[in-house]
């Protein structure tokens, strides 16, 4: 079920209608990884299949980019012998691109060219996008691109390439995260806890879909773990270690705590994590964009590393007098630091009732889209329940 995408589909339908009348466009669908760009492309193609010639391609995340890989895909679908064309043009790009334009342009029906994941494009492919974008206005072609909105080097290259296309010939369509209402609707249809799924995913369509298919809302699907870890592995060694460190902080990690945890190099490492779309810079703190992504990274930590990071986090937090005791207890428990648990747990237990006496409104007056209200603790919480039995 595709929710909250009708506006985008109507925009695409309008651009396709213009292409059919000889006013071609480049259109870029932009959104974070997992926002649902590919699902939107599939839905649009399904509604256009009978009215246009559709040629599809995608860029690949290769260690050594394949020059013009998407153009080879498009040529194959158009049954154009591109290798022979390259030989005939002696490898010169502009004549080759001109040949491609002749192949893709047809007045019999509009042509939809799709290039997905443009943030992984090689320079030659970006040159082709520029070339076609500068000449597309008087054609029957709609060039549909998808790209991420992070601040990676690949995305910056995409922005530069699209910025060189005449403004009248290009449209950018945002693919936002799903709203809380949409997630609740999908969850209700599947008989699942929509509040829990929205808290974990913040509306990321890929994460929502995978959690709805999982055994429970608290389970971490292997598909999610693998997708998150694959993105994390592209970081430098220092930034990857920083991401591990941030993962042991529930909700957010204070910038000063991370500097105490990881040293002066932390600023550059954090910037790399942010630019790759894995963390958000909150000004005075950093957080994973999605709780489920934090869990994916944290669960991949070896037990010894998880304990070490939590012990270092505890030490960093202890240097600041304004930290809530419950946060200290959390890291002490995760670090298996029994002495610190014994020291701080009673204090946290005494503080808990004062901070948690918030009544839950009656079910009949609570909005179905409202965030869950913190529950009242009727007794002091048992902070030692997750400690090994032989350590208590």
mmCIF file of C-alpha atoms in Angstrom:
data_model
loop_
_atom_site.group_PDB
_atom_site.id
_atom_site.type_symbol
_atom_site.label_atom_id
_atom_site.label_comp_id
_atom_site.label_asym_id
_atom_site.label_seq_id
_atom_site.Cartn_x
_atom_site.Cartn_y
_atom_site.Cartn_z
ATOM 1 C CA UNK A 1 0.000 0.000 0.000
ATOM 2 C CA UNK A 2 1.512 3.320 -1.112
ATOM 3 C CA UNK A 3 0.427 6.111 1.233
ATOM 4 C CA UNK A 4 1.043 9.871 1.070
ATOM 5 C CA UNK A 5 2.496 9.784 -2.440
ATOM 6 C CA UNK A 6 -0.484 11.000 -4.471
ATOM 7 C CA UNK A 7 0.905 14.536 -4.796
ATOM 8 C CA UNK A 8 4.195 13.240 -6.178
ATOM 9 C CA UNK A 9 2.432 10.893 -8.595
ATOM 10 C CA UNK A 10 0.281 13.750 -9.885
ATOM 11 C CA UNK A 11 3.405 15.866 -10.453
ATOM 12 C CA UNK A 12 5.019 13.022 -12.385
ATOM 13 C CA UNK A 13 1.864 12.479 -14.439
ATOM 14 C CA UNK A 14 1.856 16.162 -15.349
ATOM 15 C CA UNK A 15 5.487 16.075 -16.447
ATOM 16 C CA UNK A 16 4.861 12.960 -18.518
ATOM 17 C CA UNK A 17 1.937 14.686 -20.225
ATOM 18 C CA UNK A 18 4.217 17.588 -21.109
ATOM 19 C CA UNK A 19 6.823 15.195 -22.499
ATOM 20 C CA UNK A 20 4.130 13.575 -24.643
ATOM 21 C CA UNK A 21 3.440 16.981 -26.182
ATOM 22 C CA UNK A 22 7.110 17.625 -26.944
ATOM 23 C CA UNK A 23 8.192 19.482 -23.780
ATOM 24 C CA UNK A 24 10.669 17.139 -22.140
ATOM 25 C CA UNK A 25 11.979 17.439 -18.582
ATOM 26 C CA UNK A 26 14.484 16.074 -16.108
ATOM 27 C CA UNK A 27 12.857 15.203 -12.787
ATOM 28 C CA UNK A 28 14.821 14.263 -9.658
ATOM 29 C CA UNK A 29 13.139 12.338 -6.849
ATOM 30 C CA UNK A 30 15.138 13.150 -3.726
ATOM 31 C CA UNK A 31 14.876 11.743 -0.224
ATOM 32 C CA UNK A 32 16.851 9.951 2.428
ATOM 33 C CA UNK A 33 17.867 6.319 2.008
ATOM 34 C CA UNK A 34 14.790 4.162 2.503
ATOM 35 C CA UNK A 35 12.283 7.014 2.092
ATOM 36 C CA UNK A 36 10.503 5.152 -0.710
ATOM 37 C CA UNK A 37 11.919 6.661 -3.896
ATOM 38 C CA UNK A 38 12.093 3.315 -5.704
ATOM 39 C CA UNK A 39 8.560 2.388 -4.614
ATOM 40 C CA UNK A 40 7.348 5.698 -6.031
ATOM 41 C CA UNK A 41 9.149 4.977 -9.312
ATOM 42 C CA UNK A 42 7.491 1.539 -9.489
ATOM 43 C CA UNK A 43 4.046 3.025 -8.864
ATOM 44 C CA UNK A 44 4.582 5.682 -11.531
ATOM 45 C CA UNK A 45 5.811 3.154 -14.090
ATOM 46 C CA UNK A 46 2.830 0.904 -13.372
ATOM 47 C CA UNK A 47 0.489 3.753 -14.293
ATOM 48 C CA UNK A 48 2.494 4.796 -17.369
ATOM 49 C CA UNK A 49 3.359 1.443 -18.922
ATOM 50 C CA UNK A 50 0.719 1.653 -21.654
ATOM 51 C CA UNK A 51 1.426 5.241 -22.660
ATOM 52 C CA UNK A 52 5.223 5.462 -22.925
ATOM 53 C CA UNK A 53 8.352 3.599 -23.910
ATOM 54 C CA UNK A 54 10.081 2.849 -20.615
ATOM 55 C CA UNK A 55 13.843 2.294 -20.373
ATOM 56 C CA UNK A 56 15.339 1.637 -16.940
ATOM 57 C CA UNK A 57 18.812 1.758 -15.435
ATOM 58 C CA UNK A 58 20.601 2.248 -12.134
ATOM 59 C CA UNK A 59 23.980 3.268 -10.783
ATOM 60 C CA UNK A 60 25.888 0.788 -8.638
ATOM 61 C CA UNK A 61 27.925 1.333 -5.482
ATOM 62 C CA UNK A 62 31.132 -0.143 -6.896
ATOM 63 C CA UNK A 63 34.627 0.410 -5.528
ATOM 64 C CA UNK A 64 35.664 1.370 -9.073
ATOM 65 C CA UNK A 65 32.659 2.957 -10.873
ATOM 66 C CA UNK A 66 31.715 1.470 -14.223
ATOM 67 C CA UNK A 67 31.874 4.365 -16.739
ATOM 68 C CA UNK A 68 28.491 4.998 -18.335
ATOM 69 C CA UNK A 69 27.022 1.900 -16.694
ATOM 70 C CA UNK A 70 23.448 3.320 -16.699
ATOM 71 C CA UNK A 71 23.736 4.334 -20.349
ATOM 72 C CA UNK A 72 24.695 0.749 -21.239
ATOM 73 C CA UNK A 73 21.547 -0.400 -19.381
ATOM 74 C CA UNK A 74 19.366 2.070 -21.282
ATOM 75 C CA UNK A 75 20.972 1.110 -24.594
ATOM 76 C CA UNK A 76 20.359 -2.576 -23.922
ATOM 77 C CA UNK A 77 16.672 -1.965 -23.243
ATOM 78 C CA UNK A 78 16.426 0.192 -26.381
ATOM 79 C CA UNK A 79 18.205 -2.546 -28.360
ATOM 80 C CA UNK A 80 20.908 -0.084 -29.365
ATOM 81 C CA UNK A 81 24.364 -1.535 -30.060
ATOM 82 C CA UNK A 82 26.213 0.977 -27.912
ATOM 83 C CA UNK A 83 29.649 -0.769 -28.003
ATOM 84 C CA UNK A 84 29.686 -0.445 -31.791
ATOM 85 C CA UNK A 85 28.609 3.180 -31.464
ATOM 86 C CA UNK A 86 31.520 3.819 -29.102
ATOM 87 C CA UNK A 87 33.946 2.280 -31.579
ATOM 88 C CA UNK A 88 32.465 4.322 -34.413
ATOM 89 C CA UNK A 89 32.838 7.518 -32.380
ATOM 90 C CA UNK A 90 36.360 6.513 -31.270
ATOM 91 C CA UNK A 91 35.371 6.895 -27.627
ATOM 92 C CA UNK A 92 34.396 10.568 -27.922
ATOM 93 C CA UNK A 93 31.601 11.342 -25.480
ATOM 94 C CA UNK A 94 29.722 14.207 -27.129
ATOM 95 C CA UNK A 95 29.091 12.395 -30.436
ATOM 96 C CA UNK A 96 28.114 9.289 -28.450
ATOM 97 C CA UNK A 97 25.675 11.274 -26.314
ATOM 98 C CA UNK A 98 24.200 12.807 -29.464
ATOM 99 C CA UNK A 99 23.646 9.318 -30.872
ATOM 100 C CA UNK A 100 21.956 8.319 -27.608
ATOM 101 C CA UNK A 101 19.597 11.300 -27.831
ATOM 102 C CA UNK A 102 18.607 10.232 -31.357
ATOM 103 C CA UNK A 103 17.918 6.684 -30.131
ATOM 104 C CA UNK A 104 15.825 7.742 -27.133
ATOM 105 C CA UNK A 105 13.819 10.448 -28.877
ATOM 106 C CA UNK A 106 10.790 9.199 -30.764
ATOM 107 C CA UNK A 107 7.735 11.148 -31.782
ATOM 108 C CA UNK A 108 5.524 8.080 -31.879
ATOM 109 C CA UNK A 109 5.264 8.033 -28.065
ATOM 110 C CA UNK A 110 7.076 9.646 -25.132
ATOM 111 C CA UNK A 111 10.117 7.951 -23.658
ATOM 112 C CA UNK A 112 10.624 7.546 -19.920
ATOM 113 C CA UNK A 113 14.297 7.129 -19.044
ATOM 114 C CA UNK A 114 14.949 6.027 -15.451
ATOM 115 C CA UNK A 115 18.323 6.276 -13.711
ATOM 116 C CA UNK A 116 18.152 5.268 -10.050
ATOM 117 C CA UNK A 117 20.702 5.996 -7.297
ATOM 118 C CA UNK A 118 22.397 8.838 -9.135
ATOM 119 C CA UNK A 119 24.487 9.557 -6.004
ATOM 120 C CA UNK A 120 26.621 6.560 -7.059
ATOM 121 C CA UNK A 121 27.077 7.783 -10.636
ATOM 122 C CA UNK A 122 30.485 8.036 -12.275
ATOM 123 C CA UNK A 123 31.594 11.299 -13.868
ATOM 124 C CA UNK A 124 30.770 10.134 -17.396
ATOM 125 C CA UNK A 125 27.180 9.333 -16.422
ATOM 126 C CA UNK A 126 26.800 12.763 -14.803
ATOM 127 C CA UNK A 127 28.138 14.275 -18.029
ATOM 128 C CA UNK A 128 25.398 12.425 -19.937
ATOM 129 C CA UNK A 129 22.738 13.735 -17.529
ATOM 130 C CA UNK A 130 24.048 17.292 -18.063
ATOM 131 C CA UNK A 131 24.123 16.807 -21.841
ATOM 132 C CA UNK A 132 20.582 15.453 -22.022
ATOM 133 C CA UNK A 133 19.256 18.003 -19.528
ATOM 134 C CA UNK A 134 20.497 20.892 -21.676
ATOM 135 C CA UNK A 135 18.741 19.504 -24.777
ATOM 136 C CA UNK A 136 15.639 17.832 -23.356
ATOM 137 C CA UNK A 137 13.228 20.784 -23.552
ATOM 138 C CA UNK A 138 12.170 20.152 -27.160
ATOM 139 C CA UNK A 139 12.002 16.369 -26.935
ATOM 140 C CA UNK A 140 9.418 13.760 -25.961
ATOM 141 C CA UNK A 141 11.662 12.461 -23.167
ATOM 142 C CA UNK A 142 11.153 12.443 -19.403
ATOM 143 C CA UNK A 143 14.404 11.635 -17.579
ATOM 144 C CA UNK A 144 13.525 10.357 -14.094
ATOM 145 C CA UNK A 145 16.363 10.312 -11.552
ATOM 146 C CA UNK A 146 16.492 9.223 -7.920
ATOM 147 C CA UNK A 147 19.091 10.474 -5.458
ATOM 148 C CA UNK A 148 19.656 10.688 -1.727
ATOM 149 C CA UNK A 149 19.612 13.915 0.237
ATOM 150 C CA UNK A 150 22.623 13.281 2.481
ATOM 151 C CA UNK A 151 25.740 15.445 2.383
ATOM 152 C CA UNK A 152 28.061 12.837 0.933
ATOM 153 C CA UNK A 153 30.546 13.595 -1.825
ATOM 154 C CA UNK A 154 28.366 11.689 -4.295
ATOM 155 C CA UNK A 155 25.329 13.817 -3.494
ATOM 156 C CA UNK A 156 27.352 17.032 -3.817
ATOM 157 C CA UNK A 157 28.460 15.923 -7.284
ATOM 158 C CA UNK A 158 24.809 15.260 -8.181
ATOM 159 C CA UNK A 159 23.800 18.738 -7.015
ATOM 160 C CA UNK A 160 26.505 20.322 -9.150
ATOM 161 C CA UNK A 161 25.434 18.337 -12.206
ATOM 162 C CA UNK A 162 21.728 19.125 -11.803
ATOM 163 C CA UNK A 163 22.553 22.755 -11.101
ATOM 164 C CA UNK A 164 23.958 23.082 -14.619
ATOM 165 C CA UNK A 165 20.653 22.092 -16.228
ATOM 166 C CA UNK A 166 18.399 25.050 -17.186
ATOM 167 C CA UNK A 167 15.899 25.720 -14.416
ATOM 168 C CA UNK A 168 12.941 25.469 -16.805
ATOM 169 C CA UNK A 169 13.989 21.944 -17.788
ATOM 170 C CA UNK A 170 14.346 20.362 -14.352
ATOM 171 C CA UNK A 171 11.944 19.605 -11.517
ATOM 172 C CA UNK A 172 12.856 18.373 -8.057
ATOM 173 C CA UNK A 173 10.311 16.341 -6.116
ATOM 174 C CA UNK A 174 10.858 15.597 -2.453
ATOM 175 C CA UNK A 175 9.994 12.126 -1.159
ATOM 176 C CA UNK A 176 9.385 12.766 2.552
ATOM 177 C CA UNK A 177 9.203 10.287 5.401
ATOM 178 C CA UNK A 178 5.796 8.833 6.169
ATOM 179 C CA UNK A 179 3.760 10.723 8.731
ATOM 180 C CA UNK A 180 2.849 9.183 12.060
ATOM 181 C CA UNK A 181 -0.761 8.863 10.842
ATOM 182 C CA UNK A 182 0.366 6.873 7.786
ATOM 183 C CA UNK A 183 2.497 4.522 9.884
ATOM 184 C CA UNK A 184 -0.396 3.986 12.296
ATOM 185 C CA UNK A 185 -2.713 3.220 9.372
ATOM 186 C CA UNK A 186 -0.313 0.626 7.934
ATOM 187 C CA UNK A 187 0.268 -0.900 11.361
ATOM 188 C CA UNK A 188 -3.422 -1.082 12.194
ATOM 189 C CA UNK A 189 -4.104 -2.873 8.905
ATOM 190 C CA UNK A 190 -1.454 -5.437 9.861
ATOM 191 C CA UNK A 191 -2.592 -5.687 13.486
ATOM 192 C CA UNK A 192 0.677 -4.241 14.805
ATOM 193 C CA UNK A 193 1.686 -1.570 17.326
ATOM 194 C CA UNK A 194 1.919 1.566 15.197
ATOM 195 C CA UNK A 195 3.276 3.754 18.013
ATOM 196 C CA UNK A 196 6.219 1.402 18.560
ATOM 197 C CA UNK A 197 6.949 1.155 14.840
ATOM 198 C CA UNK A 198 6.856 4.924 14.358
ATOM 199 C CA UNK A 199 9.168 5.517 17.342
ATOM 200 C CA UNK A 200 11.685 3.070 15.876
ATOM 201 C CA UNK A 201 11.530 4.275 12.273
ATOM 202 C CA UNK A 202 10.411 7.944 12.314
ATOM 203 C CA UNK A 203 8.463 7.108 9.163
ATOM 204 C CA UNK A 204 11.280 5.704 7.025
ATOM 205 C CA UNK A 205 9.313 3.614 4.519
ATOM 206 C CA UNK A 206 11.907 0.838 4.204
ATOM 207 C CA UNK A 207 12.214 0.411 7.965
ATOM 208 C CA UNK A 208 8.421 0.530 8.390
ATOM 209 C CA UNK A 209 7.895 -2.151 5.734
ATOM 210 C CA UNK A 210 10.529 -4.440 7.217
ATOM 211 C CA UNK A 211 9.222 -4.066 10.779
ATOM 212 C CA UNK A 212 5.681 -4.813 9.621
ATOM 213 C CA UNK A 213 7.036 -8.041 8.135
ATOM 214 C CA UNK A 214 9.024 -8.939 11.267
ATOM 215 C CA UNK A 215 7.829 -11.227 14.044
ATOM 216 C CA UNK A 216 7.296 -8.310 16.433
ATOM 217 C CA UNK A 217 7.777 -4.558 16.709
ATOM 218 C CA UNK A 218 10.868 -5.075 18.896
ATOM 219 C CA UNK A 219 12.548 -7.571 16.577
ATOM 220 C CA UNK A 220 15.427 -6.325 14.436
ATOM 221 C CA UNK A 221 14.958 -7.720 10.905
ATOM 222 C CA UNK A 222 18.133 -9.026 9.301
ATOM 223 C CA UNK A 223 17.339 -6.937 6.213
ATOM 224 C CA UNK A 224 17.403 -3.746 8.282
ATOM 225 C CA UNK A 225 20.568 -4.720 10.099
ATOM 226 C CA UNK A 226 22.352 -5.576 6.850
ATOM 227 C CA UNK A 227 21.247 -2.348 5.133
ATOM 228 C CA UNK A 228 22.383 -0.158 8.033
ATOM 229 C CA UNK A 229 25.675 -1.986 8.513
ATOM 230 C CA UNK A 230 26.407 -1.814 4.774
ATOM 231 C CA UNK A 231 26.144 1.993 4.907
ATOM 232 C CA UNK A 232 28.253 2.124 8.063
ATOM 233 C CA UNK A 233 31.028 0.075 6.475
ATOM 234 C CA UNK A 234 31.603 2.830 3.900
ATOM 235 C CA UNK A 235 32.894 5.121 6.663
ATOM 236 C CA UNK A 236 36.556 5.565 7.489
ATOM 237 C CA UNK A 237 37.848 3.447 10.373
ATOM 238 C CA UNK A 238 37.724 6.396 12.786
ATOM 239 C CA UNK A 239 34.190 7.437 11.819
ATOM 240 C CA UNK A 240 33.026 3.817 11.991
ATOM 241 C CA UNK A 241 34.339 3.556 15.538
ATOM 242 C CA UNK A 242 32.627 6.850 16.378
ATOM 243 C CA UNK A 243 29.325 5.477 15.079
ATOM 244 C CA UNK A 244 29.754 2.479 17.381
ATOM 245 C CA UNK A 245 30.370 4.827 20.308
ATOM 246 C CA UNK A 246 27.232 6.895 19.580
ATOM 247 C CA UNK A 247 25.141 3.725 19.336
ATOM 248 C CA UNK A 248 25.436 3.036 23.084
ATOM 249 C CA UNK A 249 23.710 6.344 23.903
ATOM 250 C CA UNK A 250 19.904 5.984 23.890
ATOM 251 C CA UNK A 251 18.169 8.821 22.027
ATOM 252 C CA UNK A 252 21.098 11.284 21.815
ATOM 253 C CA UNK A 253 24.765 11.651 22.665
ATOM 254 C CA UNK A 254 25.999 14.989 24.036
ATOM 255 C CA UNK A 255 28.810 16.495 21.974
ATOM 256 C CA UNK A 256 30.946 17.120 25.057
ATOM 257 C CA UNK A 257 30.503 13.492 26.150
ATOM 258 C CA UNK A 258 31.622 12.217 22.749
ATOM 259 C CA UNK A 259 34.691 14.440 22.850
ATOM 260 C CA UNK A 260 35.535 13.029 26.266
ATOM 261 C CA UNK A 261 34.859 9.551 24.944
ATOM 262 C CA UNK A 262 36.752 9.742 21.662
ATOM 263 C CA UNK A 263 39.128 12.697 21.938
ATOM 264 C CA UNK A 264 39.780 15.750 19.789
ATOM 265 C CA UNK A 265 39.397 13.817 16.532
ATOM 266 C CA UNK A 266 35.714 13.328 17.294
ATOM 267 C CA UNK A 267 34.547 16.462 15.430
ATOM 268 C CA UNK A 268 35.809 15.266 12.041
ATOM 269 C CA UNK A 269 34.554 11.734 12.604
ATOM 270 C CA UNK A 270 31.106 12.973 13.598
ATOM 271 C CA UNK A 271 30.994 15.249 10.550
ATOM 272 C CA UNK A 272 31.688 12.230 8.333
ATOM 273 C CA UNK A 273 28.837 10.266 9.954
ATOM 274 C CA UNK A 274 26.488 13.226 9.456
ATOM 275 C CA UNK A 275 27.516 13.775 5.829
ATOM 276 C CA UNK A 276 26.795 10.121 5.082
ATOM 277 C CA UNK A 277 23.289 10.421 6.493
ATOM 278 C CA UNK A 278 23.784 8.121 9.481
ATOM 279 C CA UNK A 279 23.713 10.725 12.269
ATOM 280 C CA UNK A 280 21.918 14.017 12.802
ATOM 281 C CA UNK A 281 23.732 17.065 14.158
ATOM 282 C CA UNK A 282 21.450 18.526 16.829
ATOM 283 C CA UNK A 283 23.784 21.391 17.690
ATOM 284 C CA UNK A 284 24.804 20.330 21.173
ATOM 285 C CA UNK A 285 24.347 16.603 20.571
ATOM 286 C CA UNK A 286 24.259 13.890 17.933
ATOM 287 C CA UNK A 287 21.678 11.173 17.333
ATOM 288 C CA UNK A 288 20.912 8.430 14.859
ATOM 289 C CA UNK A 289 18.311 9.474 12.333
ATOM 290 C CA UNK A 290 16.285 6.411 13.299
ATOM 291 C CA UNK A 291 16.210 4.419 16.531
ATOM 292 C CA UNK A 292 16.125 1.158 14.607
ATOM 293 C CA UNK A 293 19.409 2.097 12.909
ATOM 294 C CA UNK A 294 20.989 2.759 16.319
ATOM 295 C CA UNK A 295 19.850 -0.661 17.474
ATOM 296 C CA UNK A 296 21.285 -2.253 14.344
ATOM 297 C CA UNK A 297 24.736 -0.790 15.018
ATOM 298 C CA UNK A 298 24.612 -1.484 18.751
ATOM 299 C CA UNK A 299 23.650 -5.130 18.298
ATOM 300 C CA UNK A 300 26.651 -5.648 16.017
ATOM 301 C CA UNK A 301 29.058 -4.645 18.781
ATOM 302 C CA UNK A 302 31.017 -7.443 20.400
ATOM 303 C CA UNK A 303 30.068 -7.832 24.065
ATOM 304 C CA UNK A 304 33.489 -6.652 25.206
ATOM 305 C CA UNK A 305 33.297 -3.556 22.967
ATOM 306 C CA UNK A 306 29.769 -2.714 24.124
ATOM 307 C CA UNK A 307 30.870 -2.879 27.757
ATOM 308 C CA UNK A 308 33.983 -0.813 27.007
ATOM 309 C CA UNK A 309 32.024 1.924 25.205
ATOM 310 C CA UNK A 310 29.469 2.086 28.007
ATOM 311 C CA UNK A 311 32.179 2.298 30.651
ATOM 312 C CA UNK A 312 33.860 5.118 28.755
ATOM 313 C CA UNK A 313 30.475 6.811 28.327
ATOM 314 C CA UNK A 314 29.860 6.511 32.062
ATOM 315 C CA UNK A 315 33.259 8.047 32.824
ATOM 316 C CA UNK A 316 32.608 10.933 30.420
ATOM 317 C CA UNK A 317 29.161 11.614 31.894
ATOM 318 C CA UNK A 318 30.499 11.543 35.442
ATOM 319 C CA UNK A 319 32.686 14.528 34.595
ATOM 320 C CA UNK A 320 29.532 16.606 34.112
ATOM 321 C CA UNK A 321 27.508 17.329 37.211
ATOM 322 C CA UNK A 322 24.218 17.963 35.427
ATOM 323 C CA UNK A 323 23.569 14.451 34.097
ATOM 324 C CA UNK A 324 20.432 12.604 35.197
ATOM 325 C CA UNK A 325 21.239 9.710 37.498
ATOM 326 C CA UNK A 326 19.143 7.319 35.418
ATOM 327 C CA UNK A 327 21.530 7.854 32.486
ATOM 328 C CA UNK A 328 24.467 6.947 34.711
ATOM 329 C CA UNK A 329 22.687 3.794 35.845
ATOM 330 C CA UNK A 330 21.930 2.796 32.243
ATOM 331 C CA UNK A 331 25.582 2.915 31.224
ATOM 332 C CA UNK A 332 26.706 1.288 34.476
ATOM 333 C CA UNK A 333 24.344 -1.640 33.860
ATOM 334 C CA UNK A 334 25.444 -1.966 30.223
ATOM 335 C CA UNK A 335 29.098 -1.813 31.277
ATOM 336 C CA UNK A 336 28.427 -4.453 33.964
ATOM 337 C CA UNK A 337 29.948 -2.043 36.496
ATOM 338 C CA UNK A 338 28.355 -3.441 39.668
ATOM 339 C CA UNK A 339 29.975 -0.890 41.944
ATOM 340 C CA UNK A 340 28.519 2.023 39.970
ATOM 341 C CA UNK A 341 25.086 0.353 39.822
ATOM 342 C CA UNK A 342 25.070 -0.029 43.613
ATOM 343 C CA UNK A 343 26.096 3.606 43.990
ATOM 344 C CA UNK A 344 23.625 5.217 41.565
ATOM 345 C CA UNK A 345 20.613 2.877 41.370
ATOM 346 C CA UNK A 346 19.160 3.839 44.784
ATOM 347 C CA UNK A 347 19.498 7.529 43.902
ATOM 348 C CA UNK A 348 17.784 6.986 40.536
ATOM 349 C CA UNK A 349 15.023 5.016 42.232
ATOM 350 C CA UNK A 350 14.362 7.886 44.649
ATOM 351 C CA UNK A 351 14.357 10.415 41.795
ATOM 352 C CA UNK A 352 12.078 8.334 39.563
ATOM 353 C CA UNK A 353 8.670 8.929 41.215
ATOM 354 C CA UNK A 354 9.095 12.710 41.139
ATOM 355 C CA UNK A 355 9.841 12.730 37.419
ATOM 356 C CA UNK A 356 7.410 10.013 36.382
ATOM 357 C CA UNK A 357 4.156 11.024 38.056
ATOM 358 C CA UNK A 358 2.408 11.928 34.828
ATOM 359 C CA UNK A 359 -1.115 10.644 34.503
ATOM 360 C CA UNK A 360 -2.065 8.856 31.321
ATOM 361 C CA UNK A 361 -5.195 10.442 29.774
ATOM 362 C CA UNK A 362 -8.258 8.249 29.348
ATOM 363 C CA UNK A 363 -8.205 6.149 26.182
ATOM 364 C CA UNK A 364 -11.334 7.874 24.894
ATOM 365 C CA UNK A 365 -9.657 11.299 24.846
ATOM 366 C CA UNK A 366 -6.297 10.265 23.438
ATOM 367 C CA UNK A 367 -5.607 11.017 19.794
ATOM 368 C CA UNK A 368 -4.635 7.918 17.806
ATOM 369 C CA UNK A 369 -1.621 9.856 16.487
ATOM 370 C CA UNK A 370 -0.447 11.177 19.854
ATOM 371 C CA UNK A 371 2.888 10.115 21.231
ATOM 372 C CA UNK A 372 2.626 7.686 24.164
ATOM 373 C CA UNK A 373 2.635 9.357 27.565
ATOM 374 C CA UNK A 374 5.316 8.200 30.031
ATOM 375 C CA UNK A 375 3.913 5.616 32.429
ATOM 376 C CA UNK A 376 3.983 6.071 36.192
ATOM 377 C CA UNK A 377 6.292 3.777 38.109
ATOM 378 C CA UNK A 378 4.319 2.284 40.995
ATOM 379 C CA UNK A 379 7.520 0.961 42.566
ATOM 380 C CA UNK A 380 11.219 1.674 42.327
ATOM 381 C CA UNK A 381 12.623 0.269 39.081
ATOM 382 C CA UNK A 382 14.938 -2.751 39.304
ATOM 383 C CA UNK A 383 18.075 -1.495 37.572
ATOM 384 C CA UNK A 384 19.944 -4.708 38.333
ATOM 385 C CA UNK A 385 17.604 -6.980 36.378
ATOM 386 C CA UNK A 386 19.867 -6.937 33.314
ATOM 387 C CA UNK A 387 23.016 -7.645 35.308
ATOM 388 C CA UNK A 388 24.417 -11.199 35.341
ATOM 389 C CA UNK A 389 22.992 -13.191 38.230
ATOM 390 C CA UNK A 390 26.458 -14.002 39.577
ATOM 391 C CA UNK A 391 27.363 -10.313 39.747
ATOM 392 C CA UNK A 392 24.579 -9.239 42.115
#
